[in-house]
Amino acid sequence: MAFHPTPYGIVLKNARMDKKLTQAELAEILDISLSYLKDLERFRNNPSYELFEKSMRYFNLSADTVVYPDKNLDNDTYQKILRLLSQCDESHLKVILATTETLLSACKVS
């Protein structure tokens, strides 16, 4: 599996900042050096598979944001919605889906 340093660095930094963690705090949580974390956030290094998995699980993120980067990667609102969706149960997801479909349908009519 190929990791893309740029999307991973962006996702990691945004998730860290959302949790209001310093780089030093996250480095300790992930059990990596501060300099390695800085390299990851600056797109200078790729994570190991173990670190990738650990960071995605810690922040409750979808690996798709890194493995299949798309046009919404830099969109903070999109990223926040993805993180919140991962916390929803099936009934919440159904309500969100119906609401989104209705909203998009209404936008097409306008």
PDB file of N, CA and C in Angstrom:
ATOM      1  N   MET A   1       0.848  -1.176   0.000  1.00  0.00           N
ATOM      2  CA  MET A   1       0.000   0.000   0.000  1.00  0.00           C
ATOM      3  C   MET A   1       0.894   1.239   0.000  1.00  0.00           C
ATOM      4  N   ALA A   2       0.620   2.141  -0.897  1.00  0.00           N
ATOM      5  CA  ALA A   2       1.425   3.360  -0.989  1.00  0.00           C
ATOM      6  C   ALA A   2       0.781   4.482  -0.185  1.00  0.00           C
ATOM      7  N   PHE A   3       1.573   5.122   0.626  1.00  0.00           N
ATOM      8  CA  PHE A   3       1.104   6.272   1.378  1.00  0.00           C
ATOM      9  C   PHE A   3       1.548   7.529   0.661  1.00  0.00           C
ATOM     10  N   HIS A   4       0.746   8.518   0.715  1.00  0.00           N
ATOM     11  CA  HIS A   4       1.068   9.795   0.105  1.00  0.00           C
ATOM     12  C   HIS A   4       1.426  10.761   1.221  1.00  0.00           C
ATOM     13  N   PRO A   5       2.673  11.224   1.295  1.00  0.00           N
ATOM     14  CA  PRO A   5       3.081  12.064   2.427  1.00  0.00           C
ATOM     15  C   PRO A   5       2.276  13.349   2.566  1.00  0.00           C
ATOM     16  N   THR A   6       1.914  13.981   1.452  1.00  0.00           N
ATOM     17  CA  THR A   6       1.182  15.239   1.554  1.00  0.00           C
ATOM     18  C   THR A   6      -0.187  15.048   2.189  1.00  0.00           C
ATOM     19  N   PRO A   7      -1.058  14.165   1.647  1.00  0.00           N
ATOM     20  CA  PRO A   7      -2.364  13.994   2.296  1.00  0.00           C
ATOM     21  C   PRO A   7      -2.247  13.510   3.746  1.00  0.00           C
ATOM     22  N   TYR A   8      -1.325  12.589   4.007  1.00  0.00           N
ATOM     23  CA  TYR A   8      -1.195  12.102   5.382  1.00  0.00           C
ATOM     24  C   TYR A   8      -0.785  13.237   6.310  1.00  0.00           C
ATOM     25  N   GLY A   9       0.171  14.030   5.894  1.00  0.00           N
ATOM     26  CA  GLY A   9       0.620  15.147   6.727  1.00  0.00           C
ATOM     27  C   GLY A   9      -0.486  16.143   7.012  1.00  0.00           C
ATOM     28  N   ILE A  10      -1.288  16.442   5.992  1.00  0.00           N
ATOM     29  CA  ILE A  10      -2.410  17.376   6.174  1.00  0.00           C
ATOM     30  C   ILE A  10      -3.448  16.791   7.119  1.00  0.00           C
ATOM     31  N   VAL A  11      -3.809  15.550   6.888  1.00  0.00           N
ATOM     32  CA  VAL A  11      -4.818  14.893   7.731  1.00  0.00           C
ATOM     33  C   VAL A  11      -4.331  14.816   9.175  1.00  0.00           C
ATOM     34  N   LEU A  12      -3.079  14.423   9.358  1.00  0.00           N
ATOM     35  CA  LEU A  12      -2.516  14.295  10.707  1.00  0.00           C
ATOM     36  C   LEU A  12      -2.495  15.638  11.425  1.00  0.00           C
ATOM     37  N   LYS A  13      -2.024  16.656  10.759  1.00  0.00           N
ATOM     38  CA  LYS A  13      -1.943  17.981  11.377  1.00  0.00           C
ATOM     39  C   LYS A  13      -3.337  18.525  11.701  1.00  0.00           C
ATOM     40  N   ASN A  14      -4.280  18.404  10.777  1.00  0.00           N
ATOM     41  CA  ASN A  14      -5.639  18.884  11.035  1.00  0.00           C
ATOM     42  C   ASN A  14      -6.287  18.153  12.206  1.00  0.00           C
ATOM     43  N   ALA A  15      -6.094  16.844  12.258  1.00  0.00           N
ATOM     44  CA  ALA A  15      -6.674  16.063  13.353  1.00  0.00           C
ATOM     45  C   ALA A  15      -6.039  16.456  14.686  1.00  0.00           C
ATOM     46  N   ARG A  16      -4.729  16.648  14.682  1.00  0.00           N
ATOM     47  CA  ARG A  16      -4.028  17.072  15.906  1.00  0.00           C
ATOM     48  C   ARG A  16      -4.542  18.426  16.381  1.00  0.00           C
ATOM     49  N   MET A  17      -4.681  19.343  15.447  1.00  0.00           N
ATOM     50  CA  MET A  17      -5.138  20.679  15.810  1.00  0.00           C
ATOM     51  C   MET A  17      -6.592  20.671  16.277  1.00  0.00           C
ATOM     52  N   ASP A  18      -7.429  19.822  15.671  1.00  0.00           N
ATOM     53  CA  ASP A  18      -8.822  19.697  16.114  1.00  0.00           C
ATOM     54  C   ASP A  18      -8.904  19.243  17.566  1.00  0.00           C
ATOM     55  N   LYS A  19      -7.980  18.376  17.962  1.00  0.00           N
ATOM     56  CA  LYS A  19      -7.950  17.889  19.349  1.00  0.00           C
ATOM     57  C   LYS A  19      -7.149  18.808  20.260  1.00  0.00           C
ATOM     58  N   LYS A  20      -6.651  19.903  19.678  1.00  0.00           N
ATOM     59  CA  LYS A  20      -5.874  20.892  20.432  1.00  0.00           C
ATOM     60  C   LYS A  20      -4.653  20.265  21.120  1.00  0.00           C
ATOM     61  N   LEU A  21      -3.984  19.397  20.370  1.00  0.00           N
ATOM     62  CA  LEU A  21      -2.769  18.758  20.863  1.00  0.00           C
ATOM     63  C   LEU A  21      -1.553  19.468  20.283  1.00  0.00           C
ATOM     64  N   THR A  22      -0.514  19.568  21.067  1.00  0.00           N
ATOM     65  CA  THR A  22       0.748  20.069  20.539  1.00  0.00           C
ATOM     66  C   THR A  22       1.426  18.926  19.788  1.00  0.00           C
ATOM     67  N   GLN A  23       2.420  19.272  19.009  1.00  0.00           N
ATOM     68  CA  GLN A  23       3.174  18.226  18.323  1.00  0.00           C
ATOM     69  C   GLN A  23       3.855  17.309  19.333  1.00  0.00           C
ATOM     70  N   ALA A  24       4.371  17.881  20.399  1.00  0.00           N
ATOM     71  CA  ALA A  24       5.044  17.072  21.422  1.00  0.00           C
ATOM     72  C   ALA A  24       4.065  16.097  22.077  1.00  0.00           C
ATOM     73  N   GLU A  25       2.849  16.556  22.355  1.00  0.00           N
ATOM     74  CA  GLU A  25       1.845  15.676  22.978  1.00  0.00           C
ATOM     75  C   GLU A  25       1.487  14.523  22.046  1.00  0.00           C
ATOM     76  N   LEU A  26       1.276  14.842  20.769  1.00  0.00           N
ATOM     77  CA  LEU A  26       0.914  13.772  19.826  1.00  0.00           C
ATOM     78  C   LEU A  26       2.067  12.803  19.611  1.00  0.00           C
ATOM     79  N   ALA A  27       3.274  13.324  19.536  1.00  0.00           N
ATOM     80  CA  ALA A  27       4.428  12.439  19.385  1.00  0.00           C
ATOM     81  C   ALA A  27       4.496  11.442  20.537  1.00  0.00           C
ATOM     82  N   GLU A  28       4.222  11.917  21.737  1.00  0.00           N
ATOM     83  CA  GLU A  28       4.227  11.023  22.903  1.00  0.00           C
ATOM     84  C   GLU A  28       3.101   9.999  22.808  1.00  0.00           C
ATOM     85  N   ILE A  29       1.911  10.439  22.420  1.00  0.00           N
ATOM     86  CA  ILE A  29       0.760   9.537  22.295  1.00  0.00           C
ATOM     87  C   ILE A  29       1.049   8.445  21.267  1.00  0.00           C
ATOM     88  N   LEU A  30       1.654   8.833  20.139  1.00  0.00           N
ATOM     89  CA  LEU A  30       1.938   7.877  19.069  1.00  0.00           C
ATOM     90  C   LEU A  30       3.241   7.122  19.275  1.00  0.00           C
ATOM     91  N   ASP A  31       3.972   7.490  20.324  1.00  0.00           N
ATOM     92  CA  ASP A  31       5.238   6.846  20.657  1.00  0.00           C
ATOM     93  C   ASP A  31       6.256   6.979  19.516  1.00  0.00           C
ATOM     94  N   ILE A  32       6.384   8.220  19.027  1.00  0.00           N
ATOM     95  CA  ILE A  32       7.368   8.529  17.998  1.00  0.00           C
ATOM     96  C   ILE A  32       8.127   9.785  18.425  1.00  0.00           C
ATOM     97  N   SER A  33       9.229  10.066  17.771  1.00  0.00           N
ATOM     98  CA  SER A  33       9.998  11.261  18.124  1.00  0.00           C
ATOM     99  C   SER A  33       9.298  12.511  17.592  1.00  0.00           C
ATOM    100  N   LEU A  34       9.555  13.604  18.244  1.00  0.00           N
ATOM    101  CA  LEU A  34       8.989  14.879  17.826  1.00  0.00           C
ATOM    102  C   LEU A  34       9.483  15.248  16.426  1.00  0.00           C
ATOM    103  N   SER A  35      10.750  15.005  16.152  1.00  0.00           N
ATOM    104  CA  SER A  35      11.287  15.353  14.828  1.00  0.00           C
ATOM    105  C   SER A  35      10.625  14.517  13.727  1.00  0.00           C
ATOM    106  N   TYR A  36      10.320  13.254  14.006  1.00  0.00           N
ATOM    107  CA  TYR A  36       9.640  12.394  13.035  1.00  0.00           C
ATOM    108  C   TYR A  36       8.229  12.919  12.771  1.00  0.00           C
ATOM    109  N   LEU A  37       7.524  13.307  13.832  1.00  0.00           N
ATOM    110  CA  LEU A  37       6.178  13.862  13.669  1.00  0.00           C
ATOM    111  C   LEU A  37       6.230  15.138  12.823  1.00  0.00           C
ATOM    112  N   LYS A  38       7.199  15.989  13.111  1.00  0.00           N
ATOM    113  CA  LYS A  38       7.336  17.224  12.331  1.00  0.00           C
ATOM    114  C   LYS A  38       7.588  16.906  10.860  1.00  0.00           C
ATOM    115  N   ASP A  39       8.419  15.905  10.590  1.00  0.00           N
ATOM    116  CA  ASP A  39       8.674  15.500   9.203  1.00  0.00           C
ATOM    117  C   ASP A  39       7.394  14.997   8.535  1.00  0.00           C
ATOM    118  N   LEU A  40       6.591  14.253   9.270  1.00  0.00           N
ATOM    119  CA  LEU A  40       5.337  13.755   8.718  1.00  0.00           C
ATOM    120  C   LEU A  40       4.405  14.911   8.372  1.00  0.00           C
ATOM    121  N   GLU A  41       4.287  15.870   9.264  1.00  0.00           N
ATOM    122  CA  GLU A  41       3.392  16.998   9.034  1.00  0.00           C
ATOM    123  C   GLU A  41       3.902  17.927   7.938  1.00  0.00           C
ATOM    124  N   ARG A  42       5.195  17.888   7.668  1.00  0.00           N
ATOM    125  CA  ARG A  42       5.787  18.729   6.615  1.00  0.00           C
ATOM    126  C   ARG A  42       5.977  17.955   5.313  1.00  0.00           C
ATOM    127  N   PHE A  43       5.410  16.769   5.221  1.00  0.00           N
ATOM    128  CA  PHE A  43       5.416  15.938   4.015  1.00  0.00           C
ATOM    129  C   PHE A  43       6.810  15.445   3.643  1.00  0.00           C
ATOM    130  N   ARG A  44       7.676  15.327   4.622  1.00  0.00           N
ATOM    131  CA  ARG A  44       9.056  14.896   4.346  1.00  0.00           C
ATOM    132  C   ARG A  44       9.274  13.411   4.592  1.00  0.00           C
ATOM    133  N   ASN A  45       8.250  12.730   5.075  1.00  0.00           N
ATOM    134  CA  ASN A  45       8.410  11.320   5.396  1.00  0.00           C
ATOM    135  C   ASN A  45       7.071  10.612   5.281  1.00  0.00           C
ATOM    136  N   ASN A  46       7.117   9.316   5.068  1.00  0.00           N
ATOM    137  CA  ASN A  46       5.920   8.478   5.054  1.00  0.00           C
ATOM    138  C   ASN A  46       5.830   7.718   6.368  1.00  0.00           C
ATOM    139  N   PRO A  47       4.621   7.490   6.864  1.00  0.00           N
ATOM    140  CA  PRO A  47       4.484   6.705   8.090  1.00  0.00           C
ATOM    141  C   PRO A  47       4.643   5.215   7.795  1.00  0.00           C
ATOM    142  N   SER A  48       5.046   4.478   8.807  1.00  0.00           N
ATOM    143  CA  SER A  48       5.001   3.021   8.689  1.00  0.00           C
ATOM    144  C   SER A  48       3.520   2.624   8.694  1.00  0.00           C
ATOM    145  N   TYR A  49       3.246   1.417   8.255  1.00  0.00           N
ATOM    146  CA  TYR A  49       1.861   0.952   8.283  1.00  0.00           C
ATOM    147  C   TYR A  49       1.316   0.981   9.714  1.00  0.00           C
ATOM    148  N   GLU A  50       2.137   0.567  10.663  1.00  0.00           N
ATOM    149  CA  GLU A  50       1.699   0.525  12.066  1.00  0.00           C
ATOM    150  C   GLU A  50       1.361   1.926  12.578  1.00  0.00           C
ATOM    151  N   LEU A  51       2.198   2.899  12.247  1.00  0.00           N
ATOM    152  CA  LEU A  51       1.931   4.264  12.678  1.00  0.00           C
ATOM    153  C   LEU A  51       0.693   4.818  11.980  1.00  0.00           C
ATOM    154  N   PHE A  52       0.569   4.530  10.697  1.00  0.00           N
ATOM    155  CA  PHE A  52      -0.609   4.971   9.951  1.00  0.00           C
ATOM    156  C   PHE A  52      -1.881   4.458  10.622  1.00  0.00           C
ATOM    157  N   GLU A  53      -1.910   3.165  10.884  1.00  0.00           N
ATOM    158  CA  GLU A  53      -3.084   2.552  11.510  1.00  0.00           C
ATOM    159  C   GLU A  53      -3.327   3.134  12.901  1.00  0.00           C
ATOM    160  N   LYS A  54      -2.286   3.278  13.682  1.00  0.00           N
ATOM    161  CA  LYS A  54      -2.414   3.801  15.042  1.00  0.00           C
ATOM    162  C   LYS A  54      -2.961   5.230  15.038  1.00  0.00           C
ATOM    163  N   SER A  55      -2.463   6.068  14.137  1.00  0.00           N
ATOM    164  CA  SER A  55      -2.925   7.459  14.093  1.00  0.00           C
ATOM    165  C   SER A  55      -4.358   7.553  13.576  1.00  0.00           C
ATOM    166  N   MET A  56      -4.714   6.750  12.595  1.00  0.00           N
ATOM    167  CA  MET A  56      -6.088   6.764  12.085  1.00  0.00           C
ATOM    168  C   MET A  56      -7.068   6.303  13.162  1.00  0.00           C
ATOM    169  N   ARG A  57      -6.670   5.281  13.914  1.00  0.00           N
ATOM    170  CA  ARG A  57      -7.536   4.796  14.997  1.00  0.00           C
ATOM    171  C   ARG A  57      -7.631   5.817  16.130  1.00  0.00           C
ATOM    172  N   TYR A  58      -6.510   6.396  16.493  1.00  0.00           N
ATOM    173  CA  TYR A  58      -6.510   7.371  17.590  1.00  0.00           C
ATOM    174  C   TYR A  58      -7.455   8.535  17.288  1.00  0.00           C
ATOM    175  N   PHE A  59      -7.400   9.041  16.060  1.00  0.00           N
ATOM    176  CA  PHE A  59      -8.237  10.180  15.694  1.00  0.00           C
ATOM    177  C   PHE A  59      -9.595   9.766  15.135  1.00  0.00           C
ATOM    178  N   ASN A  60      -9.822   8.464  15.049  1.00  0.00           N
ATOM    179  CA  ASN A  60     -11.088   7.940  14.530  1.00  0.00           C
ATOM    180  C   ASN A  60     -11.346   8.468  13.116  1.00  0.00           C
ATOM    181  N   LEU A  61     -10.346   8.324  12.253  1.00  0.00           N
ATOM    182  CA  LEU A  61     -10.421   8.831  10.889  1.00  0.00           C
ATOM    183  C   LEU A  61     -10.496   7.684   9.891  1.00  0.00           C
ATOM    184  N   SER A  62     -11.025   7.982   8.733  1.00  0.00           N
ATOM    185  CA  SER A  62     -11.052   7.022   7.644  1.00  0.00           C
ATOM    186  C   SER A  62      -9.718   7.054   6.911  1.00  0.00           C
ATOM    187  N   ALA A  63      -9.180   5.906   6.657  1.00  0.00           N
ATOM    188  CA  ALA A  63      -7.929   5.816   5.904  1.00  0.00           C
ATOM    189  C   ALA A  63      -8.113   6.304   4.472  1.00  0.00           C
ATOM    190  N   ASP A  64      -9.338   6.332   3.992  1.00  0.00           N
ATOM    191  CA  ASP A  64      -9.609   6.797   2.628  1.00  0.00           C
ATOM    192  C   ASP A  64      -9.125   8.224   2.397  1.00  0.00           C
ATOM    193  N   THR A  65      -9.102   9.033   3.438  1.00  0.00           N
ATOM    194  CA  THR A  65      -8.661  10.418   3.272  1.00  0.00           C
ATOM    195  C   THR A  65      -7.202  10.501   2.848  1.00  0.00           C
ATOM    196  N   VAL A  66      -6.447   9.449   3.129  1.00  0.00           N
ATOM    197  CA  VAL A  66      -5.030   9.418   2.765  1.00  0.00           C
ATOM    198  C   VAL A  66      -4.782   8.499   1.576  1.00  0.00           C
ATOM    199  N   VAL A  67      -5.359   7.325   1.614  1.00  0.00           N
ATOM    200  CA  VAL A  67      -5.112   6.333   0.573  1.00  0.00           C
ATOM    201  C   VAL A  67      -5.748   6.753  -0.752  1.00  0.00           C
ATOM    202  N   TYR A  68      -6.930   7.358  -0.682  1.00  0.00           N
ATOM    203  CA  TYR A  68      -7.627   7.841  -1.879  1.00  0.00           C
ATOM    204  C   TYR A  68      -7.908   9.329  -1.729  1.00  0.00           C
ATOM    205  N   PRO A  69      -6.867  10.158  -1.800  1.00  0.00           N
ATOM    206  CA  PRO A  69      -7.083  11.587  -1.618  1.00  0.00           C
ATOM    207  C   PRO A  69      -8.002  12.143  -2.709  1.00  0.00           C
ATOM    208  N   ASP A  70      -8.834  13.091  -2.332  1.00  0.00           N
ATOM    209  CA  ASP A  70      -9.741  13.694  -3.301  1.00  0.00           C
ATOM    210  C   ASP A  70      -9.718  15.212  -3.167  1.00  0.00           C
ATOM    211  N   LYS A  71     -10.563  15.864  -3.899  1.00  0.00           N
ATOM    212  CA  LYS A  71     -10.554  17.320  -3.939  1.00  0.00           C
ATOM    213  C   LYS A  71     -10.931  17.964  -2.608  1.00  0.00           C
ATOM    214  N   ASN A  72     -11.525  17.232  -1.684  1.00  0.00           N
ATOM    215  CA  ASN A  72     -11.964  17.801  -0.416  1.00  0.00           C
ATOM    216  C   ASN A  72     -10.939  17.655   0.705  1.00  0.00           C
ATOM    217  N   LEU A  73      -9.752  17.204   0.385  1.00  0.00           N
ATOM    218  CA  LEU A  73      -8.743  16.967   1.408  1.00  0.00           C
ATOM    219  C   LEU A  73      -8.389  18.230   2.184  1.00  0.00           C
ATOM    220  N   ASP A  74      -8.308  19.352   1.506  1.00  0.00           N
ATOM    221  CA  ASP A  74      -7.948  20.610   2.170  1.00  0.00           C
ATOM    222  C   ASP A  74      -9.155  21.343   2.735  1.00  0.00           C
ATOM    223  N   ASN A  75     -10.336  20.798   2.569  1.00  0.00           N
ATOM    224  CA  ASN A  75     -11.551  21.449   3.030  1.00  0.00           C
ATOM    225  C   ASN A  75     -11.808  21.056   4.486  1.00  0.00           C
ATOM    226  N   ASP A  76     -11.603  21.997   5.397  1.00  0.00           N
ATOM    227  CA  ASP A  76     -11.761  21.714   6.826  1.00  0.00           C
ATOM    228  C   ASP A  76     -13.173  21.269   7.177  1.00  0.00           C
ATOM    229  N   THR A  77     -14.175  21.886   6.561  1.00  0.00           N
ATOM    230  CA  THR A  77     -15.567  21.526   6.847  1.00  0.00           C
ATOM    231  C   THR A  77     -15.821  20.073   6.462  1.00  0.00           C
ATOM    232  N   TYR A  78     -15.348  19.689   5.291  1.00  0.00           N
ATOM    233  CA  TYR A  78     -15.504  18.317   4.823  1.00  0.00           C
ATOM    234  C   TYR A  78     -14.834  17.335   5.781  1.00  0.00           C
ATOM    235  N   GLN A  79     -13.622  17.647   6.209  1.00  0.00           N
ATOM    236  CA  GLN A  79     -12.883  16.777   7.119  1.00  0.00           C
ATOM    237  C   GLN A  79     -13.589  16.653   8.472  1.00  0.00           C
ATOM    238  N   LYS A  80     -14.136  17.742   8.972  1.00  0.00           N
ATOM    239  CA  LYS A  80     -14.854  17.710  10.255  1.00  0.00           C
ATOM    240  C   LYS A  80     -16.111  16.857  10.137  1.00  0.00           C
ATOM    241  N   ILE A  81     -16.812  16.986   9.017  1.00  0.00           N
ATOM    242  CA  ILE A  81     -18.014  16.170   8.806  1.00  0.00           C
ATOM    243  C   ILE A  81     -17.637  14.692   8.787  1.00  0.00           C
ATOM    244  N   LEU A  82     -16.562  14.342   8.101  1.00  0.00           N
ATOM    245  CA  LEU A  82     -16.127  12.946   8.072  1.00  0.00           C
ATOM    246  C   LEU A  82     -15.824  12.418   9.467  1.00  0.00           C
ATOM    247  N   ARG A  83     -15.137  13.228  10.275  1.00  0.00           N
ATOM    248  CA  ARG A  83     -14.814  12.786  11.636  1.00  0.00           C
ATOM    249  C   ARG A  83     -16.084  12.603  12.471  1.00  0.00           C
ATOM    250  N   LEU A  84     -17.037  13.512  12.306  1.00  0.00           N
ATOM    251  CA  LEU A  84     -18.284  13.394  13.057  1.00  0.00           C
ATOM    252  C   LEU A  84     -19.108  12.196  12.595  1.00  0.00           C
ATOM    253  N   LEU A  85     -19.103  11.938  11.294  1.00  0.00           N
ATOM    254  CA  LEU A  85     -19.850  10.790  10.777  1.00  0.00           C
ATOM    255  C   LEU A  85     -19.370   9.480  11.386  1.00  0.00           C
ATOM    256  N   SER A  86     -18.098   9.380  11.618  1.00  0.00           N
ATOM    257  CA  SER A  86     -17.553   8.140  12.166  1.00  0.00           C
ATOM    258  C   SER A  86     -18.023   7.879  13.595  1.00  0.00           C
ATOM    259  N   GLN A  87     -18.595   8.891  14.224  1.00  0.00           N
ATOM    260  CA  GLN A  87     -19.097   8.744  15.589  1.00  0.00           C
ATOM    261  C   GLN A  87     -20.595   8.424  15.631  1.00  0.00           C
ATOM    262  N   CYS A  88     -21.231   8.407  14.462  1.00  0.00           N
ATOM    263  CA  CYS A  88     -22.680   8.189  14.393  1.00  0.00           C
ATOM    264  C   CYS A  88     -23.023   6.708  14.346  1.00  0.00           C
ATOM    265  N   ASP A  89     -24.189   6.378  14.926  1.00  0.00           N
ATOM    266  CA  ASP A  89     -24.676   5.011  14.789  1.00  0.00           C
ATOM    267  C   ASP A  89     -25.538   4.932  13.526  1.00  0.00           C
ATOM    268  N   GLU A  90     -26.040   3.758  13.214  1.00  0.00           N
ATOM    269  CA  GLU A  90     -26.769   3.537  11.963  1.00  0.00           C
ATOM    270  C   GLU A  90     -28.000   4.426  11.836  1.00  0.00           C
ATOM    271  N   SER A  91     -28.742   4.635  12.920  1.00  0.00           N
ATOM    272  CA  SER A  91     -29.944   5.471  12.831  1.00  0.00           C
ATOM    273  C   SER A  91     -29.593   6.927  12.553  1.00  0.00           C
ATOM    274  N   HIS A  92     -28.521   7.409  13.152  1.00  0.00           N
ATOM    275  CA  HIS A  92     -28.071   8.775  12.866  1.00  0.00           C
ATOM    276  C   HIS A  92     -27.643   8.912  11.404  1.00  0.00           C
ATOM    277  N   LEU A  93     -26.931   7.906  10.908  1.00  0.00           N
ATOM    278  CA  LEU A  93     -26.467   7.952   9.530  1.00  0.00           C
ATOM    279  C   LEU A  93     -27.637   7.984   8.545  1.00  0.00           C
ATOM    280  N   LYS A  94     -28.700   7.260   8.848  1.00  0.00           N
ATOM    281  CA  LYS A  94     -29.880   7.267   7.975  1.00  0.00           C
ATOM    282  C   LYS A  94     -30.529   8.642   7.940  1.00  0.00           C
ATOM    283  N   VAL A  95     -30.607   9.303   9.086  1.00  0.00           N
ATOM    284  CA  VAL A  95     -31.172  10.656   9.141  1.00  0.00           C
ATOM    285  C   VAL A  95     -30.294  11.621   8.349  1.00  0.00           C
ATOM    286  N   ILE A  96     -28.992  11.507   8.521  1.00  0.00           N
ATOM    287  CA  ILE A  96     -28.058  12.382   7.805  1.00  0.00           C
ATOM    288  C   ILE A  96     -28.157  12.141   6.296  1.00  0.00           C
ATOM    289  N   LEU A  97     -28.247  10.891   5.897  1.00  0.00           N
ATOM    290  CA  LEU A  97     -28.374  10.563   4.479  1.00  0.00           C
ATOM    291  C   LEU A  97     -29.646  11.169   3.895  1.00  0.00           C
ATOM    292  N   ALA A  98     -30.775  10.978   4.571  1.00  0.00           N
ATOM    293  CA  ALA A  98     -32.046  11.522   4.080  1.00  0.00           C
ATOM    294  C   ALA A  98     -32.007  13.049   4.003  1.00  0.00           C
ATOM    295  N   THR A  99     -31.417  13.667   5.017  1.00  0.00           N
ATOM    296  CA  THR A  99     -31.308  15.124   5.037  1.00  0.00           C
ATOM    297  C   THR A  99     -30.433  15.616   3.889  1.00  0.00           C
ATOM    298  N   THR A 100     -29.315  14.959   3.666  1.00  0.00           N
ATOM    299  CA  THR A 100     -28.391  15.352   2.602  1.00  0.00           C
ATOM    300  C   THR A 100     -29.037  15.173   1.231  1.00  0.00           C
ATOM    301  N   GLU A 101     -29.718  14.059   1.033  1.00  0.00           N
ATOM    302  CA  GLU A 101     -30.395  13.833  -0.250  1.00  0.00           C
ATOM    303  C   GLU A 101     -31.460  14.891  -0.508  1.00  0.00           C
ATOM    304  N   THR A 102     -32.200  15.260   0.526  1.00  0.00           N
ATOM    305  CA  THR A 102     -33.230  16.298   0.397  1.00  0.00           C
ATOM    306  C   THR A 102     -32.599  17.644   0.075  1.00  0.00           C
ATOM    307  N   LEU A 103     -31.536  17.975   0.757  1.00  0.00           N
ATOM    308  CA  LEU A 103     -30.829  19.235   0.527  1.00  0.00           C
ATOM    309  C   LEU A 103     -30.300  19.315  -0.906  1.00  0.00           C
ATOM    310  N   LEU A 104     -29.653  18.252  -1.366  1.00  0.00           N
ATOM    311  CA  LEU A 104     -29.111  18.245  -2.721  1.00  0.00           C
ATOM    312  C   LEU A 104     -30.215  18.277  -3.768  1.00  0.00           C
ATOM    313  N   SER A 105     -31.292  17.606  -3.491  1.00  0.00           N
ATOM    314  CA  SER A 105     -32.430  17.603  -4.396  1.00  0.00           C
ATOM    315  C   SER A 105     -33.016  19.008  -4.515  1.00  0.00           C
ATOM    316  N   ALA A 106     -33.126  19.693  -3.392  1.00  0.00           N
ATOM    317  CA  ALA A 106     -33.672  21.060  -3.375  1.00  0.00           C
ATOM    318  C   ALA A 106     -32.737  22.014  -4.135  1.00  0.00           C
ATOM    319  N   CYS A 107     -31.442  21.784  -4.040  1.00  0.00           N
ATOM    320  CA  CYS A 107     -30.469  22.642  -4.736  1.00  0.00           C
ATOM    321  C   CYS A 107     -30.562  22.465  -6.251  1.00  0.00           C
ATOM    322  N   LYS A 108     -30.860  21.260  -6.705  1.00  0.00           N
ATOM    323  CA  LYS A 108     -30.976  20.993  -8.145  1.00  0.00           C
ATOM    324  C   LYS A 108     -32.201  21.666  -8.741  1.00  0.00           C
ATOM    325  N   VAL A 109     -33.285  21.783  -7.950  1.00  0.00           N
ATOM    326  CA  VAL A 109     -34.524  22.382  -8.411  1.00  0.00           C
ATOM    327  C   VAL A 109     -34.361  23.892  -8.572  1.00  0.00           C
ATOM    328  N   SER A 110     -33.582  24.493  -7.696  1.00  0.00           N
ATOM    329  CA  SER A 110     -33.435  25.954  -7.711  1.00  0.00           C
ATOM    330  C   SER A 110     -32.853  26.493  -8.972  1.00  0.00           C
TER     331      SER A 110
END
